[in-house]
């Protein structure tokens, strides 16, 4: 029995076998080079990708002429994705992932600009000694995540915020980032500060990257549009913020007790939604189902003292809601600003949901939403302040 001789060396160099392995090797090298080129462009080193493409083509023309075609394929694989990524203005600083928190102690330690590549950026100024009547300018940018600027809760600060919405990575960039094991999409928190804008139920949280300045939410403002918030103190320090992010931006004062720390498990910034989540006294219906609110109290309800329980709850919760609205308005808010902030307690009934709202100066408003979603012009009088 005769066996065919093994392929000669010439078969693997100049024969069909050589064409096969050279084609496969060229394809693998071209794919890897293309992904690396996209990453270089995203990180701002596109000139290196172009230099690598030119070097590959020059090597095929001068040093290894038999490999001109593979070198040309690699050069095209580098140039075309790099050119596609260049058209997309996404640029990411090659920094470590995670949440970057900066806490300058004095105004002299504040840098003109802060930037984070992968992860949220927190500029914590709560313990910074800001000069009275002084003016500071800070540029804060996160290429892939949120930006949070924490102001002191016990000092007045005038704030001017200009926000730039950065583009999210495109398909080519996301694929390259995923292959490199890097986060490819902007992180959005599961909730966004919403409400405080008026009496009644809070509007739904925006589905777009939003800007929240002292709990007032707006869409990503066009470049050059500024959100200004002035305090009532004429000697307050002024802070000019230029913020850039593809995700949400939060600017407000925070108490020192609120820990803006990195939660590694979720890559979130704890406490950034304050004062949302500050609990008030639960109403009687939340304590016991039999004490639920009704449009009219029966004689049996009155004998059981249920209306008096609601009266006591109203007397306790109104000042709590007023304080919550004042917290949302921020320290040093003027009376006019306080009047525009509302905190609301929801009361679920059998046929309707009633919202008790109190603004920062103590005005009380009622809103009744029926089961079909319609809003009643007037709400039934739930006792507040002890009156039944």
Short mmCIF file of C-alpha atoms in Angstrom, two decimals:
data_model
loop_
_atom_site.label_atom_id
_atom_site.label_comp_id
_atom_site.label_asym_id
_atom_site.label_seq_id
_atom_site.Cartn_x
_atom_site.Cartn_y
_atom_site.Cartn_z
CA UNK A 1 0.00 0.00 0.00
CA UNK A 2 1.47 3.28 -1.05
CA UNK A 3 1.00 6.55 0.80
CA UNK A 4 1.15 10.00 -0.70
CA UNK A 5 4.27 11.93 0.25
CA UNK A 6 3.83 14.84 2.66
CA UNK A 7 3.45 18.24 1.08
CA UNK A 8 6.75 19.73 0.17
CA UNK A 9 8.02 22.94 1.68
CA UNK A 10 7.37 24.61 -1.64
CA UNK A 11 3.68 23.71 -1.25
CA UNK A 12 3.47 25.81 1.94
CA UNK A 13 5.47 28.73 0.54
CA UNK A 14 4.67 29.19 -3.12
CA UNK A 15 1.91 26.64 -3.66
CA UNK A 16 -1.79 26.62 -2.72
CA UNK A 17 -0.95 26.04 0.94
CA UNK A 18 1.10 29.21 1.04
CA UNK A 19 -1.73 31.23 -0.43
CA UNK A 20 -4.10 29.78 2.16
CA UNK A 21 -2.08 30.51 5.28
CA UNK A 22 -0.94 33.92 4.04
CA UNK A 23 -4.54 34.91 3.34
CA UNK A 24 -5.67 33.74 6.77
CA UNK A 25 -2.78 35.45 8.54
CA UNK A 26 -3.40 38.67 6.62
CA UNK A 27 -7.10 38.64 7.57
CA UNK A 28 -6.36 38.10 11.26
CA UNK A 29 -3.69 40.83 11.33
CA UNK A 30 -6.00 43.21 9.45
CA UNK A 31 -8.88 42.67 11.90
CA UNK A 32 -6.68 43.19 14.96
CA UNK A 33 -5.04 46.24 13.39
CA UNK A 34 -8.44 47.75 12.54
CA UNK A 35 -9.69 47.42 16.14
CA UNK A 36 -6.47 48.91 17.51
CA UNK A 37 -6.72 51.78 15.02
CA UNK A 38 -10.25 52.62 16.17
CA UNK A 39 -9.14 52.60 19.81
CA UNK A 40 -6.23 54.90 18.97
CA UNK A 41 -8.59 57.37 17.29
CA UNK A 42 -11.04 57.25 20.23
CA UNK A 43 -8.21 57.92 22.67
CA UNK A 44 -6.98 60.86 20.58
CA UNK A 45 -3.98 59.15 18.99
CA UNK A 46 -5.30 58.93 15.44
CA UNK A 47 -1.99 60.17 14.07
CA UNK A 48 -0.39 56.92 15.26
CA UNK A 49 -2.96 54.89 13.31
CA UNK A 50 -2.22 56.84 10.13
CA UNK A 51 1.51 56.42 10.72
CA UNK A 52 1.06 52.65 11.12
CA UNK A 53 -0.91 52.46 7.86
CA UNK A 54 1.75 54.45 6.00
CA UNK A 55 4.52 52.30 7.50
CA UNK A 56 2.77 49.09 6.43
CA UNK A 57 2.34 50.34 2.87
CA UNK A 58 5.94 51.56 2.71
CA UNK A 59 7.20 48.17 3.91
CA UNK A 60 5.33 46.45 1.08
CA UNK A 61 6.76 48.82 -1.50
CA UNK A 62 10.39 48.71 -0.39
CA UNK A 63 11.37 45.96 2.04
CA UNK A 64 9.01 43.07 1.30
CA UNK A 65 7.75 43.46 -2.24
CA UNK A 66 6.29 39.97 -2.35
CA UNK A 67 4.09 41.00 0.55
CA UNK A 68 2.82 44.18 -1.10
CA UNK A 69 -0.74 42.89 -1.28
CA UNK A 70 -0.93 41.79 2.41
CA UNK A 71 0.67 45.06 3.50
CA UNK A 72 -1.82 47.04 1.41
CA UNK A 73 -4.71 45.08 2.93
CA UNK A 74 -3.45 45.82 6.45
CA UNK A 75 -2.97 49.51 5.57
CA UNK A 76 -6.55 49.72 4.28
CA UNK A 77 -7.83 47.86 7.35
CA UNK A 78 -6.19 50.49 9.54
CA UNK A 79 -7.18 53.53 7.49
CA UNK A 80 -10.85 52.83 6.76
CA UNK A 81 -12.08 52.17 10.35
CA UNK A 82 -9.87 54.98 11.63
CA UNK A 83 -11.41 57.35 9.08
CA UNK A 84 -14.89 56.20 10.12
CA UNK A 85 -14.09 56.81 13.78
CA UNK A 86 -12.60 60.20 12.93
CA UNK A 87 -15.95 61.35 11.53
CA UNK A 88 -17.54 60.53 14.89
CA UNK A 89 -16.45 63.20 17.40
CA UNK A 90 -16.21 60.69 20.29
CA UNK A 91 -12.96 61.12 22.20
CA UNK A 92 -12.22 59.34 25.46
CA UNK A 93 -9.33 60.06 27.80
CA UNK A 94 -7.34 56.84 28.39
CA UNK A 95 -7.87 56.81 32.15
CA UNK A 96 -8.75 54.05 34.61
CA UNK A 97 -12.38 53.05 34.91
CA UNK A 98 -14.47 53.83 37.97
CA UNK A 99 -15.64 56.95 39.76
CA UNK A 100 -13.17 59.81 40.13
CA UNK A 101 -13.82 62.02 43.19
CA UNK A 102 -11.86 65.25 43.65
CA UNK A 103 -12.06 67.11 46.97
CA UNK A 104 -10.00 70.31 46.98
CA UNK A 105 -9.58 71.89 50.40
CA UNK A 106 -8.94 75.46 49.28
CA UNK A 107 -9.71 77.53 46.22
CA UNK A 108 -6.01 77.43 45.31
CA UNK A 109 -6.17 73.63 45.01
CA UNK A 110 -8.99 73.76 42.46
CA UNK A 111 -7.70 72.91 39.00
CA UNK A 112 -9.18 74.74 36.00
CA UNK A 113 -10.32 71.47 34.43
CA UNK A 114 -11.09 67.89 35.44
CA UNK A 115 -11.61 64.99 33.09
CA UNK A 116 -12.52 61.34 33.49
CA UNK A 117 -12.41 58.83 30.66
CA UNK A 118 -14.39 55.78 31.79
CA UNK A 119 -16.62 56.47 34.78
CA UNK A 120 -18.39 59.26 36.63
CA UNK A 121 -16.66 62.45 37.75
CA UNK A 122 -17.54 63.97 41.15
CA UNK A 123 -16.24 67.46 41.99
CA UNK A 124 -16.87 67.70 45.74
CA UNK A 125 -16.63 71.33 46.94
CA UNK A 126 -18.52 70.88 50.22
CA UNK A 127 -15.44 71.35 52.39
CA UNK A 128 -13.63 73.74 50.07
CA UNK A 129 -12.93 77.18 51.54
CA UNK A 130 -14.46 79.36 48.84
CA UNK A 131 -13.55 83.07 48.90
CA UNK A 132 -16.36 85.50 49.74
CA UNK A 133 -17.23 87.50 46.66
CA UNK A 134 -14.64 85.61 44.62
CA UNK A 135 -15.08 84.06 41.20
CA UNK A 136 -14.03 80.55 40.21
CA UNK A 137 -14.21 78.74 36.89
CA UNK A 138 -14.17 74.94 36.60
CA UNK A 139 -14.41 72.71 33.56
CA UNK A 140 -15.63 69.18 34.36
CA UNK A 141 -15.88 66.45 31.73
CA UNK A 142 -16.66 62.75 31.74
CA UNK A 143 -16.31 61.12 28.35
CA UNK A 144 -18.62 58.17 29.10
CA UNK A 145 -20.55 58.84 32.31
CA UNK A 146 -22.15 61.37 34.66
CA UNK A 147 -20.77 64.57 36.18
CA UNK A 148 -21.78 65.59 39.72
CA UNK A 149 -20.76 68.90 41.29
CA UNK A 150 -21.43 69.02 45.05
CA UNK A 151 -21.67 72.50 46.59
CA UNK A 152 -21.51 73.33 50.31
CA UNK A 153 -24.79 73.18 52.18
CA UNK A 154 -23.90 75.88 54.72
CA UNK A 155 -22.57 78.61 52.41
CA UNK A 156 -24.07 80.72 49.64
CA UNK A 157 -22.77 80.17 46.11
CA UNK A 158 -23.86 81.77 42.84
CA UNK A 159 -23.81 79.16 40.08
CA UNK A 160 -23.68 79.45 36.31
CA UNK A 161 -23.76 76.14 34.43
CA UNK A 162 -23.06 75.66 30.75
CA UNK A 163 -23.50 72.09 29.59
CA UNK A 164 -22.26 70.36 26.44
CA UNK A 165 -23.86 67.06 25.45
CA UNK A 166 -21.13 64.71 24.29
CA UNK A 167 -22.03 62.12 21.64
CA UNK A 168 -22.22 58.49 22.65
CA UNK A 169 -19.88 56.06 20.86
CA UNK A 170 -21.09 54.79 17.48
CA UNK A 171 -21.30 51.18 16.36
CA UNK A 172 -17.65 50.97 15.28
CA UNK A 173 -16.41 52.54 18.50
CA UNK A 174 -18.62 50.39 20.74
CA UNK A 175 -17.43 47.19 19.09
CA UNK A 176 -13.79 48.17 19.53
CA UNK A 177 -14.34 49.16 23.18
CA UNK A 178 -16.14 45.90 23.97
CA UNK A 179 -13.35 43.84 22.41
CA UNK A 180 -10.89 45.76 24.57
CA UNK A 181 -12.96 44.98 27.68
CA UNK A 182 -13.93 48.64 28.24
CA UNK A 183 -17.41 50.10 28.92
CA UNK A 184 -18.98 51.05 25.61
CA UNK A 185 -22.20 52.80 26.64
CA UNK A 186 -22.84 55.78 28.94
CA UNK A 187 -24.06 54.68 32.36
CA UNK A 188 -27.46 56.02 33.27
CA UNK A 189 -28.68 55.84 36.87
CA UNK A 190 -31.87 53.92 37.44
CA UNK A 191 -33.58 57.13 38.57
CA UNK A 192 -33.16 60.85 38.10
CA UNK A 193 -34.11 63.71 40.40
CA UNK A 194 -37.65 64.58 39.41
CA UNK A 195 -40.42 66.69 40.89
CA UNK A 196 -40.31 69.74 43.16
CA UNK A 197 -41.50 71.80 40.19
CA UNK A 198 -45.14 72.14 41.15
CA UNK A 199 -48.00 70.68 43.15
CA UNK A 200 -49.41 67.30 42.30
CA UNK A 201 -47.77 64.14 40.99
CA UNK A 202 -44.19 64.42 39.84
CA UNK A 203 -43.65 64.28 36.08
CA UNK A 204 -41.94 61.18 34.73
CA UNK A 205 -38.18 61.20 34.78
CA UNK A 206 -36.73 62.26 31.43
CA UNK A 207 -35.52 59.50 29.15
CA UNK A 208 -32.74 61.69 27.72
CA UNK A 209 -29.48 62.80 29.30
CA UNK A 210 -30.69 65.56 31.60
CA UNK A 211 -29.18 68.46 33.51
CA UNK A 212 -30.33 68.91 37.12
CA UNK A 213 -29.38 72.21 38.77
CA UNK A 214 -30.77 72.37 42.31
CA UNK A 215 -33.26 69.60 41.43
CA UNK A 216 -34.63 71.50 38.45
CA UNK A 217 -34.41 69.21 35.43
CA UNK A 218 -33.92 70.27 31.85
CA UNK A 219 -32.76 68.52 28.73
CA UNK A 220 -29.17 68.76 27.63
CA UNK A 221 -28.93 72.47 26.86
CA UNK A 222 -27.47 73.57 23.54
CA UNK A 223 -23.85 74.63 23.63
CA UNK A 224 -23.51 78.13 25.04
CA UNK A 225 -26.86 78.12 26.87
CA UNK A 226 -26.32 78.79 30.57
CA UNK A 227 -28.42 77.91 33.61
CA UNK A 228 -27.94 80.61 36.26
CA UNK A 229 -28.81 80.30 39.94
CA UNK A 230 -28.14 83.25 42.24
CA UNK A 231 -28.29 83.23 46.02
CA UNK A 232 -29.67 85.95 48.26
CA UNK A 233 -26.22 86.80 49.69
CA UNK A 234 -24.47 89.65 47.86
CA UNK A 235 -21.09 88.44 49.19
CA UNK A 236 -21.49 84.89 47.91
CA UNK A 237 -18.76 83.27 45.85
CA UNK A 238 -19.52 82.83 42.14
CA UNK A 239 -18.85 79.56 40.36
CA UNK A 240 -18.79 79.27 36.58
CA UNK A 241 -19.13 75.62 35.53
CA UNK A 242 -18.52 74.28 32.04
CA UNK A 243 -19.71 70.67 32.06
CA UNK A 244 -19.48 68.07 29.29
CA UNK A 245 -20.98 64.59 29.48
CA UNK A 246 -23.00 62.10 27.39
CA UNK A 247 -25.06 61.23 30.50
CA UNK A 248 -26.80 63.06 33.35
CA UNK A 249 -25.34 66.11 35.08
CA UNK A 250 -26.21 67.04 38.70
CA UNK A 251 -25.24 70.37 40.31
CA UNK A 252 -26.51 71.30 43.78
CA UNK A 253 -25.60 71.63 47.45
CA UNK A 254 -25.34 68.46 49.54
CA UNK A 255 -25.09 68.05 53.32
CA UNK A 256 -21.77 66.72 54.55
CA UNK A 257 -23.66 63.71 55.92
CA UNK A 258 -24.55 62.57 52.39
CA UNK A 259 -21.72 60.33 51.26
CA UNK A 260 -20.92 60.80 47.58
CA UNK A 261 -18.85 57.64 47.49
CA UNK A 262 -18.12 55.11 44.80
CA UNK A 263 -20.22 51.97 45.03
CA UNK A 264 -17.92 49.53 43.27
CA UNK A 265 -20.53 46.83 42.77
CA UNK A 266 -22.77 49.10 40.70
CA UNK A 267 -20.33 51.82 39.60
CA UNK A 268 -22.82 54.32 40.98
CA UNK A 269 -22.43 57.45 43.09
CA UNK A 270 -24.44 57.02 46.27
CA UNK A 271 -26.42 59.98 47.54
CA UNK A 272 -26.42 61.92 44.27
CA UNK A 273 -30.25 61.97 44.15
CA UNK A 274 -30.65 63.81 47.49
CA UNK A 275 -33.10 65.19 48.67
CA UNK A 276 -35.25 62.63 46.85
CA UNK A 277 -35.73 59.73 49.23
CA UNK A 278 -35.91 61.81 52.42
CA UNK A 279 -38.79 60.13 54.22
CA UNK A 280 -41.73 61.90 55.83
CA UNK A 281 -44.20 60.66 58.44
CA UNK A 282 -46.26 57.81 56.94
CA UNK A 283 -49.96 58.54 56.69
CA UNK A 284 -52.54 56.46 58.61
CA UNK A 285 -53.44 54.46 55.52
CA UNK A 286 -49.82 53.36 55.17
CA UNK A 287 -49.75 52.24 58.79
CA UNK A 288 -52.97 50.26 58.70
CA UNK A 289 -55.23 49.42 55.77
CA UNK A 290 -58.38 49.96 57.85
CA UNK A 291 -57.36 53.60 58.33
CA UNK A 292 -57.20 54.38 54.60
CA UNK A 293 -58.44 57.74 53.42
CA UNK A 294 -62.04 58.06 52.20
CA UNK A 295 -63.80 60.99 50.50
CA UNK A 296 -66.38 61.00 53.32
CA UNK A 297 -66.05 59.65 56.82
CA UNK A 298 -68.84 57.49 58.16
CA UNK A 299 -70.13 57.62 61.71
CA UNK A 300 -68.25 54.39 62.44
CA UNK A 301 -65.02 55.96 61.17
CA UNK A 302 -65.53 58.94 63.45
CA UNK A 303 -66.20 56.73 66.45
CA UNK A 304 -62.91 54.91 65.75
CA UNK A 305 -61.08 58.24 65.58
CA UNK A 306 -59.80 57.79 62.01
CA UNK A 307 -60.40 61.45 60.98
CA UNK A 308 -58.43 62.60 64.05
CA UNK A 309 -55.53 60.37 63.02
CA UNK A 310 -55.49 62.03 59.60
CA UNK A 311 -55.65 65.46 61.24
CA UNK A 312 -52.63 64.68 63.41
CA UNK A 313 -50.78 63.34 60.39
CA UNK A 314 -51.56 66.48 58.39
CA UNK A 315 -50.29 68.70 61.20
CA UNK A 316 -47.03 66.73 61.27
CA UNK A 317 -46.40 66.25 57.55
CA UNK A 318 -47.00 69.82 56.33
CA UNK A 319 -43.88 71.26 58.02
CA UNK A 320 -41.93 68.20 56.89
CA UNK A 321 -42.92 68.77 53.28
CA UNK A 322 -42.12 72.46 53.57
CA UNK A 323 -38.65 71.58 54.87
CA UNK A 324 -38.15 69.09 52.04
CA UNK A 325 -39.10 71.71 49.44
CA UNK A 326 -36.68 74.15 51.06
CA UNK A 327 -33.93 71.51 50.95
CA UNK A 328 -34.56 71.00 47.25
CA UNK A 329 -34.42 74.76 46.65
CA UNK A 330 -30.97 74.87 48.21
CA UNK A 331 -29.22 76.91 50.84
CA UNK A 332 -29.56 80.70 50.50
CA UNK A 333 -32.57 80.41 48.18
CA UNK A 334 -34.63 83.59 48.03
CA UNK A 335 -38.30 83.64 49.00
CA UNK A 336 -39.30 83.80 45.35
CA UNK A 337 -37.26 80.70 44.59
CA UNK A 338 -38.64 78.88 47.64
CA UNK A 339 -42.19 79.56 46.45
CA UNK A 340 -41.44 77.69 43.23
CA UNK A 341 -40.35 74.44 44.92
CA UNK A 342 -42.97 71.93 46.03
CA UNK A 343 -42.76 68.68 47.97
CA UNK A 344 -45.62 66.21 47.68
CA UNK A 345 -47.07 63.36 49.72
CA UNK A 346 -49.19 60.78 47.93
CA UNK A 347 -52.41 59.51 49.54
CA UNK A 348 -53.94 56.48 47.87
CA UNK A 349 -57.70 56.07 48.22
CA UNK A 350 -60.18 53.59 46.84
CA UNK A 351 -61.52 55.76 44.02
CA UNK A 352 -58.84 58.41 43.66
CA UNK A 353 -55.31 59.36 44.60
CA UNK A 354 -54.84 62.62 46.46
CA UNK A 355 -51.59 64.57 46.50
CA UNK A 356 -50.83 66.94 49.37
CA UNK A 357 -48.23 69.47 48.21
CA UNK A 358 -46.46 72.18 50.22
CA UNK A 359 -44.02 74.71 48.80
CA UNK A 360 -40.96 76.22 50.41
CA UNK A 361 -42.88 79.12 51.98
CA UNK A 362 -45.64 76.93 53.46
CA UNK A 363 -48.44 77.21 50.91
CA UNK A 364 -50.61 74.06 50.79
CA UNK A 365 -52.21 72.69 47.61
CA UNK A 366 -54.36 69.63 46.93
CA UNK A 367 -54.58 67.62 43.74
CA UNK A 368 -56.95 64.73 43.14
CA UNK A 369 -56.30 62.21 40.36
CA UNK A 370 -59.21 59.89 39.61
CA UNK A 371 -58.85 56.24 38.70
CA UNK A 372 -59.22 57.06 34.99
CA UNK A 373 -56.23 59.40 35.18
CA UNK A 374 -58.18 62.66 35.05
CA UNK A 375 -57.29 65.48 37.43
CA UNK A 376 -60.08 66.94 39.53
CA UNK A 377 -60.20 70.77 39.71
CA UNK A 378 -60.58 70.70 43.49
CA UNK A 379 -59.57 68.09 46.01
CA UNK A 380 -61.55 66.98 49.03
CA UNK A 381 -60.50 68.62 52.26
CA UNK A 382 -58.31 66.27 54.24
CA UNK A 383 -57.88 67.74 57.72
CA UNK A 384 -54.61 69.58 58.17
CA UNK A 385 -53.50 71.29 61.32
CA UNK A 386 -55.94 69.51 63.61
CA UNK A 387 -59.25 70.53 61.99
CA UNK A 388 -61.61 67.63 61.24
#
